[in-house]
PDB file of C-alpha atoms in Angstrom:
ATOM      1  CA  GLU D 379      -3.564  -9.224 -19.352  1.00  0.00           C
ATOM      2  CA  GLY D 380      -4.696  -5.852 -20.126  1.00  0.00           C
ATOM      3  CA  LYS D 381      -2.429  -3.879 -18.053  1.00  0.00           C
ATOM      4  CA  ASN D 382       0.463  -2.034 -18.751  1.00  0.00           C
ATOM      5  CA  ASP D 383       2.717  -3.528 -16.812  1.00  0.00           C
ATOM      6  CA  TYR D 384       5.744  -4.428 -19.056  1.00  0.00           C
ATOM      7  CA  ASP D 385       8.710  -2.629 -17.518  1.00  0.00           C
ATOM      8  CA  PHE D 386       8.021  -6.142 -15.162  1.00  0.00           C
ATOM      9  CA  LEU D 387       8.851  -8.176 -18.172  1.00  0.00           C
ATOM     10  CA  PRO D 388      12.252  -9.844 -18.649  1.00  0.00           C
ATOM     11  CA  LYS D 389      14.147  -7.681 -21.499  1.00  0.00           C
ATOM     12  CA  ASP D 390      14.377  -9.886 -24.166  1.00  0.00           C
ATOM     13  CA  HIS D 391      10.340 -10.851 -23.628  1.00  0.00           C
ATOM     14  CA  PRO D 392       8.870 -11.370 -26.864  1.00  0.00           C
ATOM     15  CA  GLU D 393       6.275  -8.810 -26.114  1.00  0.00           C
ATOM     16  CA  TYR D 394       8.261  -6.268 -23.540  1.00  0.00           C
ATOM     17  CA  ILE D 395      10.086  -5.882 -27.449  1.00  0.00           C
ATOM     18  CA  LYS D 396       6.939  -5.395 -29.059  1.00  0.00           C
ATOM     19  CA  TYR D 397       5.813  -2.704 -26.277  1.00  0.00           C
ATOM     20  CA  ILE D 398       9.537  -1.120 -26.688  1.00  0.00           C
ATOM     21  CA  GLU D 399       9.477  -0.766 -30.430  1.00  0.00           C
ATOM     22  CA  ARG D 400       5.702   0.363 -30.207  1.00  0.00           C
ATOM     23  CA  THR D 401       6.275   3.294 -27.836  1.00  0.00           C
ATOM     24  CA  CYS D 402       9.951   4.436 -28.842  1.00  0.00           C
ATOM     25  CA  ALA D 403       8.986   4.905 -32.501  1.00  0.00           C
ATOM     26  CA  ASN D 404       7.670   7.985 -31.503  1.00  0.00           C
ATOM     27  CA  PRO D 405       7.768   8.448 -27.661  1.00  0.00           C
ATOM     28  CA  LYS D 406       4.882  11.346 -26.088  1.00  0.00           C
ATOM     29  CA  ASP D 407       6.939  12.938 -23.456  1.00  0.00           C
ATOM     30  CA  GLU D 408      10.286  13.307 -21.678  1.00  0.00           C
ATOM     31  CA  PHE D 409       9.703  10.013 -19.310  1.00  0.00           C
ATOM     32  CA  LYS D 410       9.077   7.992 -22.031  1.00  0.00           C
ATOM     33  CA  LYS D 411      12.046   9.618 -23.843  1.00  0.00           C
ATOM     34  CA  LYS D 412      14.605   8.277 -21.273  1.00  0.00           C
ATOM     35  CA  SER D 413      12.863   4.875 -21.114  1.00  0.00           C
ATOM     36  CA  CYS D 414      13.506   4.310 -24.629  1.00  0.00           C
ATOM     37  CA  ASP D 415      17.091   5.551 -24.138  1.00  0.00           C
ATOM     38  CA  ASN D 416      17.612   3.184 -21.145  1.00  0.00           C
ATOM     39  CA  PRO D 417      14.881   0.551 -21.844  1.00  0.00           C
ATOM     40  CA  ASN D 418      13.937  -2.172 -18.816  1.00  0.00           C
ATOM     41  CA  PRO D 419      17.087  -1.386 -16.889  1.00  0.00           C
ATOM     42  CA  THR D 420      15.807  -3.823 -13.851  1.00  0.00           C
ATOM     43  CA  ASP D 421      15.051  -6.714 -16.466  1.00  0.00           C
ATOM     44  CA  TRP D 422      12.658  -8.324 -13.840  1.00  0.00           C
ATOM     45  CA  THR D 423      13.449 -11.888 -14.550  1.00  0.00           C
ATOM     46  CA  ALA D 424      11.969 -14.647 -12.424  1.00  0.00           C
ATOM     47  CA  SER D 425      15.228 -15.021 -10.091  1.00  0.00           C
ATOM     48  CA  LYS D 426      14.564 -11.600  -9.344  1.00  0.00           C
ATOM     49  CA  VAL D 427      11.337 -12.113  -8.198  1.00  0.00           C
ATOM     50  CA  ASP D 428      12.279 -14.697  -6.041  1.00  0.00           C
ATOM     51  CA  LEU D 429      15.074 -12.650  -4.323  1.00  0.00           C
ATOM     52  CA  LYS D 430      13.298  -9.383  -3.779  1.00  0.00           C
ATOM     53  CA  ILE D 431      10.370 -12.432  -1.781  1.00  0.00           C
ATOM     54  CA  GLN D 432      13.419 -13.598   0.038  1.00  0.00           C
ATOM     55  CA  GLN D 433      14.512 -10.208   0.849  1.00  0.00           C
ATOM     56  CA  ILE D 434      11.475  -9.382   2.144  1.00  0.00           C
ATOM     57  CA  LYS D 435      11.326 -12.258   4.100  1.00  0.00           C
ATOM     58  CA  LYS D 436      14.389 -11.316   5.656  1.00  0.00           C
ATOM     59  CA  VAL D 437      12.897  -7.909   7.197  1.00  0.00           C
ATOM     60  CA  PHE D 438      10.226 -10.135   8.808  1.00  0.00           C
ATOM     61  CA  GLU D 439      12.623 -13.005  10.057  1.00  0.00           C
ATOM     62  CA  GLN D 440      14.894 -10.330  11.538  1.00  0.00           C
ATOM     63  CA  ARG D 441      11.940  -9.303  13.761  1.00  0.00           C
ATOM     64  CA  LYS D 442      11.563 -12.348  15.260  1.00  0.00           C
ATOM     65  CA  ARG D 443      15.348 -12.883  16.189  1.00  0.00           C
ATOM     66  CA  ASP D 444      14.041  -9.390  17.495  1.00  0.00           C
ATOM     67  CA  GLY D 445      11.805 -11.246  19.769  1.00  0.00           C
ATOM     68  CA  GLY D 446       9.386 -10.471  18.060  1.00  0.00           C
ATOM     69  CA  SER D 447       6.592 -12.199  15.600  1.00  0.00           C
ATOM     70  CA  TYR D 448       4.709 -12.104  12.118  1.00  0.00           C
ATOM     71  CA  PRO D 449       1.832 -10.063  12.230  1.00  0.00           C
ATOM     72  CA  ASP D 450      -1.535 -11.097  12.001  1.00  0.00           C
ATOM     73  CA  MET D 451      -2.435  -9.534   9.021  1.00  0.00           C
ATOM     74  CA  LEU D 452       0.248  -7.782   6.648  1.00  0.00           C
ATOM     75  CA  ALA D 453      -1.705  -4.612   4.822  1.00  0.00           C
ATOM     76  CA  LEU D 454       0.085  -3.926   0.984  1.00  0.00           C
ATOM     77  CA  THR D 455       0.419  -1.671  -1.689  1.00  0.00           C
ATOM     78  CA  GLU D 456       1.479  -1.848  -5.023  1.00  0.00           C
ATOM     79  CA  ILE D 457       0.766  -5.469  -5.655  1.00  0.00           C
ATOM     80  CA  GLU D 458       0.875  -6.529  -9.512  1.00  0.00           C
ATOM     81  CA  ASN D 459      -1.157  -9.010  -9.096  1.00  0.00           C
ATOM     82  CA  TYR D 460      -2.445 -11.837  -6.943  1.00  0.00           C
ATOM     83  CA  SER D 461      -0.177 -14.387  -8.035  1.00  0.00           C
ATOM     84  CA  VAL D 462       2.667 -12.374  -6.787  1.00  0.00           C
ATOM     85  CA  ALA D 463       0.696 -11.573  -3.495  1.00  0.00           C
ATOM     86  CA  GLN D 464      -0.126 -15.709  -3.162  1.00  0.00           C
ATOM     87  CA  ARG D 465       4.217 -16.166  -3.645  1.00  0.00           C
ATOM     88  CA  LEU D 466       4.617 -13.139  -1.048  1.00  0.00           C
ATOM     89  CA  ALA D 467       2.178 -14.975   1.585  1.00  0.00           C
ATOM     90  CA  GLN D 468       3.307 -18.307   1.144  1.00  0.00           C
ATOM     91  CA  ALA D 469       7.021 -17.592   1.816  1.00  0.00           C
ATOM     92  CA  LEU D 470       6.002 -15.523   5.292  1.00  0.00           C
ATOM     93  CA  GLY D 471       3.180 -18.169   6.374  1.00  0.00           C
ATOM     94  CA  TYR D 472      -0.025 -16.245   5.410  1.00  0.00           C
ATOM     95  CA  GLU D 473      -2.708 -18.672   4.671  1.00  0.00           C
ATOM     96  CA  ASN D 474      -5.342 -16.176   3.167  1.00  0.00           C
ATOM     97  CA  VAL D 475      -4.766 -13.701   0.608  1.00  0.00           C
ATOM     98  CA  LEU D 476      -7.053 -10.526  -0.702  1.00  0.00           C
ATOM     99  CA  ILE D 477      -6.307  -8.421  -3.378  1.00  0.00           C
ATOM    100  CA  THR D 478      -8.244  -5.978  -5.331  1.00  0.00           C
ATOM    101  CA  LYS D 479      -8.806  -5.742  -9.102  1.00  0.00           C
ATOM    102  CA  GLY D 480      -8.801  -1.949  -9.604  1.00  0.00           C
ATOM    103  CA  PRO D 481      -8.894  -0.513 -12.670  1.00  0.00           C
ATOM    104  CA  ASP D 482      -5.239   0.982 -12.759  1.00  0.00           C
ATOM    105  CA  LYS D 483      -3.962   0.094 -16.074  1.00  0.00           C
ATOM    106  CA  ARG D 484      -0.406  -0.201 -14.314  1.00  0.00           C
ATOM    107  CA  GLY D 485      -1.672  -3.422 -12.466  1.00  0.00           C
ATOM    108  CA  ILE D 486      -0.947  -1.356  -9.129  1.00  0.00           C
ATOM    109  CA  ASN D 487      -3.543  -3.297  -6.423  1.00  0.00           C
ATOM    110  CA  VAL D 488      -3.930  -3.159  -2.454  1.00  0.00           C
ATOM    111  CA  ALA D 489      -3.735  -6.606  -0.795  1.00  0.00           C
ATOM    112  CA  LEU D 490      -4.346  -8.157   3.027  1.00  0.00           C
ATOM    113  CA  LEU D 491      -2.556 -10.801   3.763  1.00  0.00           C
ATOM    114  CA  TYR D 492      -3.813 -12.535   7.099  1.00  0.00           C
ATOM    115  CA  LYS D 493      -3.225 -15.951   9.349  1.00  0.00           C
ATOM    116  CA  GLN D 494      -5.965 -18.754  10.335  1.00  0.00           C
ATOM    117  CA  ASN D 495      -6.172 -17.450  13.900  1.00  0.00           C
ATOM    118  CA  SER D 496      -8.194 -18.109  16.939  1.00  0.00           C
ATOM    119  CA  ALA D 497      -8.438 -14.487  17.906  1.00  0.00           C
ATOM    120  CA  PHE D 498     -10.610 -13.615  14.812  1.00  0.00           C
ATOM    121  CA  GLN D 499     -12.598 -15.100  11.830  1.00  0.00           C
ATOM    122  CA  ALA D 500     -12.653 -13.461   8.823  1.00  0.00           C
ATOM    123  CA  LEU D 501     -16.617 -12.970   7.357  1.00  0.00           C
ATOM    124  CA  GLY D 502     -16.066 -11.311   4.263  1.00  0.00           C
ATOM    125  CA  SER D 503     -14.619  -8.464   1.802  1.00  0.00           C
ATOM    126  CA  GLN D 504     -14.943  -5.968  -0.603  1.00  0.00           C
ATOM    127  CA  GLU D 505     -14.008  -3.327  -3.067  1.00  0.00           C
ATOM    128  CA  ILE D 506     -14.882   0.385  -2.340  1.00  0.00           C
ATOM    129  CA  HIS D 507     -15.082   2.348  -5.722  1.00  0.00           C
ATOM    130  CA  VAL D 508     -13.173   5.724  -5.483  1.00  0.00           C
ATOM    131  CA  PRO D 509     -14.777   7.958  -8.336  1.00  0.00           C
ATOM    132  CA  THR D 510     -12.059  10.454  -9.408  1.00  0.00           C
ATOM    133  CA  GLU D 511     -11.797  13.157 -12.245  1.00  0.00           C
ATOM    134  CA  LEU D 512      -8.119  11.843 -13.040  1.00  0.00           C
ATOM    135  CA  GLU D 513      -6.936  10.769 -16.335  1.00  0.00           C
ATOM    136  CA  HIS D 514      -6.051   7.590 -14.789  1.00  0.00           C
ATOM    137  CA  PRO D 515      -8.836   5.876 -12.533  1.00  0.00           C
ATOM    138  CA  THR D 516      -7.345   5.696  -8.944  1.00  0.00           C
ATOM    139  CA  ARG D 517      -7.130   2.146  -6.612  1.00  0.00           C
ATOM    140  CA  PRO D 518     -10.282   0.821  -5.183  1.00  0.00           C
ATOM    141  CA  ILE D 519     -10.308   0.312  -1.079  1.00  0.00           C
ATOM    142  CA  LEU D 520     -10.404  -2.981   0.273  1.00  0.00           C
ATOM    143  CA  GLU D 521     -13.255  -3.495   2.953  1.00  0.00           C
ATOM    144  CA  VAL D 522     -12.328  -6.718   5.319  1.00  0.00           C
ATOM    145  CA  SER D 523     -14.751  -7.315   8.184  1.00  0.00           C
ATOM    146  CA  PHE D 524     -13.074  -9.900  11.008  1.00  0.00           C
ATOM    147  CA  LYS D 525     -15.361 -11.465  14.306  1.00  0.00           C
ATOM    148  CA  LEU D 526     -12.936 -11.622  17.319  1.00  0.00           C
ATOM    149  CA  ASN D 527     -13.491 -14.600  19.279  1.00  0.00           C
ATOM    150  CA  ASN D 528     -14.765 -11.720  22.084  1.00  0.00           C
ATOM    151  CA  GLY D 529     -18.031 -11.188  19.726  1.00  0.00           C
ATOM    152  CA  GLN D 530     -17.030  -8.304  18.612  1.00  0.00           C
ATOM    153  CA  HIS D 531     -16.287  -6.819  14.585  1.00  0.00           C
ATOM    154  CA  LEU D 532     -12.825  -5.216  13.172  1.00  0.00           C
ATOM    155  CA  TYR D 533     -13.300  -3.893   9.632  1.00  0.00           C
ATOM    156  CA  VAL D 534      -9.784  -3.304   8.098  1.00  0.00           C
ATOM    157  CA  TYR D 535      -9.773  -0.262   5.491  1.00  0.00           C
ATOM    158  CA  VAL D 536      -6.433  -0.579   3.157  1.00  0.00           C
ATOM    159  CA  ASN D 537      -6.329   1.984   0.762  1.00  0.00           C
ATOM    160  CA  HIS D 538      -3.842   3.797  -1.415  1.00  0.00           C
ATOM    161  CA  TRP D 539      -5.158   6.890  -2.646  1.00  0.00           C
ATOM    162  CA  PRO D 540      -4.301   9.242  -5.590  1.00  0.00           C
ATOM    163  CA  ALA D 541      -0.790  10.420  -5.441  1.00  0.00           C
ATOM    164  CA  GLN D 542       0.707  14.215  -5.092  1.00  0.00           C
ATOM    165  CA  LEU D 543       1.299  14.217  -8.899  1.00  0.00           C
ATOM    166  CA  ALA D 544      -2.212  15.417  -9.215  1.00  0.00           C
ATOM    167  CA  PRO D 545      -2.300  19.143  -9.661  1.00  0.00           C
ATOM    168  CA  THR D 546      -4.890  19.531  -6.200  1.00  0.00           C
ATOM    169  CA  SER D 547      -5.661  17.843  -3.484  1.00  0.00           C
ATOM    170  CA  GLU D 548      -9.279  17.258  -4.934  1.00  0.00           C
ATOM    171  CA  PRO D 549      -8.628  13.117  -5.731  1.00  0.00           C
ATOM    172  CA  ARG D 550      -7.905  12.588  -2.499  1.00  0.00           C
ATOM    173  CA  MET D 551     -10.522  14.339  -1.051  1.00  0.00           C
ATOM    174  CA  VAL D 552     -12.923  11.901  -3.276  1.00  0.00           C
ATOM    175  CA  ALA D 553     -11.069   9.071  -1.758  1.00  0.00           C
ATOM    176  CA  ALA D 554     -11.395  10.076   2.305  1.00  0.00           C
ATOM    177  CA  LYS D 555     -14.932  10.931   1.505  1.00  0.00           C
ATOM    178  CA  ALA D 556     -15.482   7.236   0.112  1.00  0.00           C
ATOM    179  CA  LEU D 557     -13.574   5.723   3.078  1.00  0.00           C
ATOM    180  CA  LYS D 558     -15.709   7.805   5.288  1.00  0.00           C
ATOM    181  CA  GLU D 559     -18.868   7.059   4.186  1.00  0.00           C
ATOM    182  CA  ALA D 560     -17.566   3.615   4.442  1.00  0.00           C
ATOM    183  CA  ILE D 561     -16.701   3.497   8.004  1.00  0.00           C
ATOM    184  CA  LEU D 562     -19.791   5.459   9.341  1.00  0.00           C
ATOM    185  CA  LYS D 563     -21.984   2.667   7.319  1.00  0.00           C
ATOM    186  CA  ARG D 564     -20.633   0.338   9.331  1.00  0.00           C
ATOM    187  CA  LYS D 565     -20.364   2.228  12.444  1.00  0.00           C
ATOM    188  CA  LYS D 566     -24.388   2.591  11.816  1.00  0.00           C
ATOM    189  CA  GLN D 567     -24.457  -0.985  11.919  1.00  0.00           C
ATOM    190  CA  ASN D 568     -22.178  -1.676  14.675  1.00  0.00           C
ATOM    191  CA  PRO D 569     -21.424   1.097  16.775  1.00  0.00           C
ATOM    192  CA  ASN D 570     -19.109  -1.016  18.923  1.00  0.00           C
ATOM    193  CA  ALA D 571     -16.895  -2.274  15.797  1.00  0.00           C
ATOM    194  CA  PHE D 572     -13.871  -1.510  15.738  1.00  0.00           C
ATOM    195  CA  ILE D 573     -12.184   0.247  12.658  1.00  0.00           C
ATOM    196  CA  LEU D 574      -8.517   0.329  10.976  1.00  0.00           C
ATOM    197  CA  ALA D 575      -7.724   1.961   8.312  1.00  0.00           C
ATOM    198  CA  THR D 576      -3.916   1.597   6.900  1.00  0.00           C
ATOM    199  CA  GLY D 577      -2.137   2.260   3.504  1.00  0.00           C
ATOM    200  CA  ASP D 578      -0.679   4.925   1.187  1.00  0.00           C
ATOM    201  CA  PHE D 579      -2.958   8.007   1.642  1.00  0.00           C
ATOM    202  CA  ASN D 580      -0.266  10.100  -0.262  1.00  0.00           C
ATOM    203  CA  THR D 581      -1.345  13.356   1.746  1.00  0.00           C
ATOM    204  CA  ILE D 582       0.926  15.774   3.603  1.00  0.00           C
ATOM    205  CA  ASP D 583       0.123  18.563   5.743  1.00  0.00           C
ATOM    206  CA  GLN D 584       0.129  20.941   2.807  1.00  0.00           C
ATOM    207  CA  ASP D 585      -2.888  19.522   1.137  1.00  0.00           C
ATOM    208  CA  ALA D 586      -5.763  21.863   0.581  1.00  0.00           C
ATOM    209  CA  PRO D 587      -8.837  21.270   1.135  1.00  0.00           C
ATOM    210  CA  HIS D 588      -7.152  18.442   3.128  1.00  0.00           C
ATOM    211  CA  PRO D 589      -8.448  15.118   3.741  1.00  0.00           C
ATOM    212  CA  PHE D 590      -8.279  14.312   7.021  1.00  0.00           C
ATOM    213  CA  ASN D 591      -8.778  17.551   8.415  1.00  0.00           C
ATOM    214  CA  ASP D 592     -11.321  18.827   6.195  1.00  0.00           C
ATOM    215  CA  SER D 593     -13.214  15.630   5.454  1.00  0.00           C
ATOM    216  CA  LEU D 594     -12.400  12.335   7.059  1.00  0.00           C
ATOM    217  CA  LEU D 595     -11.841  13.449  10.873  1.00  0.00           C
ATOM    218  CA  MET D 596     -15.020  15.783  10.830  1.00  0.00           C
ATOM    219  CA  PRO D 597     -16.390  14.748  13.466  1.00  0.00           C
ATOM    220  CA  ASN D 598     -12.868  13.424  14.988  1.00  0.00           C
ATOM    221  CA  PRO D 599     -13.442   9.876  16.235  1.00  0.00           C
ATOM    222  CA  TYR D 600     -10.190   8.587  15.148  1.00  0.00           C
ATOM    223  CA  VAL D 601      -6.884   8.684  15.921  1.00  0.00           C
ATOM    224  CA  ILE D 602      -3.457   9.910  13.975  1.00  0.00           C
ATOM    225  CA  LEU D 603      -0.429   7.478  14.601  1.00  0.00           C
ATOM    226  CA  LYS D 604       1.757  10.100  13.133  1.00  0.00           C
ATOM    227  CA  ASP D 605       2.598  11.694  16.949  1.00  0.00           C
ATOM    228  CA  VAL D 606       3.234   8.234  17.979  1.00  0.00           C
ATOM    229  CA  GLN D 607       5.590   7.364  15.043  1.00  0.00           C
ATOM    230  CA  SER D 608       7.545  10.869  15.141  1.00  0.00           C
ATOM    231  CA  ALA D 609       8.098   9.873  18.741  1.00  0.00           C
ATOM    232  CA  TYR D 610       9.249   6.596  17.804  1.00  0.00           C
ATOM    233  CA  ALA D 611      11.664   7.599  15.402  1.00  0.00           C
ATOM    234  CA  LEU D 612      12.678  10.325  17.965  1.00  0.00           C
ATOM    235  CA  HIS D 613      14.128   7.721  20.082  1.00  0.00           C
ATOM    236  CA  TYR D 614      16.102   5.732  17.945  1.00  0.00           C
ATOM    237  CA  VAL D 615      17.195   8.910  16.471  1.00  0.00           C
ATOM    238  CA  LYS D 616      19.043   9.232  19.742  1.00  0.00           C
ATOM    239  CA  GLU D 617      20.568   6.046  19.932  1.00  0.00           C
ATOM    240  CA  PHE D 618      21.348   5.665  16.176  1.00  0.00           C
ATOM    241  CA  ASN D 619      24.492   3.626  16.167  1.00  0.00           C
ATOM    242  CA  SER D 620      23.547   1.096  18.392  1.00  0.00           C
ATOM    243  CA  ARG D 621      19.792   0.575  17.592  1.00  0.00           C
ATOM    244  CA  MET D 622      18.786   2.297  13.861  1.00  0.00           C
ATOM    245  CA  LYS D 623      21.179   0.335  11.995  1.00  0.00           C
ATOM    246  CA  ALA D 624      18.919  -2.615  13.286  1.00  0.00           C
ATOM    247  CA  PHE D 625      15.402  -1.711  11.230  1.00  0.00           C
ATOM    248  CA  PRO D 626      14.936  -2.258   7.697  1.00  0.00           C
ATOM    249  CA  ARG D 627      15.081   1.297   6.246  1.00  0.00           C
ATOM    250  CA  GLY D 628      10.950   1.886   6.089  1.00  0.00           C
ATOM    251  CA  THR D 629      10.322   1.387   9.474  1.00  0.00           C
ATOM    252  CA  TYR D 630      12.172   4.686  10.321  1.00  0.00           C
ATOM    253  CA  PHE D 631      12.094   6.747   6.815  1.00  0.00           C
ATOM    254  CA  PHE D 632      10.267  10.111   7.021  1.00  0.00           C
ATOM    255  CA  GLY D 633      10.048  12.321   3.945  1.00  0.00           C
ATOM    256  CA  ARG D 634      11.020  15.796   4.246  1.00  0.00           C
ATOM    257  CA  LYS D 635      10.007  18.280   7.643  1.00  0.00           C
ATOM    258  CA  GLN D 636       7.716  15.020   8.843  1.00  0.00           C
ATOM    259  CA  GLU D 637       5.015  15.919   6.209  1.00  0.00           C
ATOM    260  CA  TRP D 638       4.064  12.768   5.085  1.00  0.00           C
ATOM    261  CA  ILE D 639       0.801  11.434   7.363  1.00  0.00           C
ATOM    262  CA  ASN D 640       0.566   8.055   8.781  1.00  0.00           C
ATOM    263  CA  LEU D 641      -2.308   6.764  10.255  1.00  0.00           C
TER     264      LEU D 641
END
């Protein structure tokens, strides 16, 4: 309720029909016009949601067949609501689900799934508000604190920063500042705490000012995994026919010029 997620309804749903009638009576931009010419091409029925969850599960099952295991924690972006996050968690065997309730009207949230584990214990979570000047409010950052079995603490931050559609990098600078302030606050409380920041940062090398180089990484106590990931990709490019096809697309896909930054 209260979210503009009509495109994720079945096309014959009464609320979706009302939405199309209301929107297409006077479409305000080219995007809306195209939507009206071909309304709801995906037709999100319950069976399609089940299929998507099973397809995600197949990716994880492949990892197990290759000798790996499910991660203890799984950070997610663009999750519509708690209900679908919980259904995915149940399919993958995660007992715990944390999700933000952000102001994005499209129902785009971030979430963290994690297992009951003797190696760590969850202590709590909070949403970190990211104030921006955008027309549409952006997603909050999800902070989850854990106590490891050796007594040390781990803070996990799940991010989904403002997109490159924004005319400048300033909204991402605001998000970087919010994340940095949260991290520094925790490090002040516990200098030995471990920090893991993950998610979709929507940041490229050409951003100026740069959210990492000009904000988050000043001073620089962190490690960017971009170089590690690029080396990983290069290794498998050399063995494309024998190895690459065994990996799901997201594992080795990079933007043009390898410019997207991954932490």
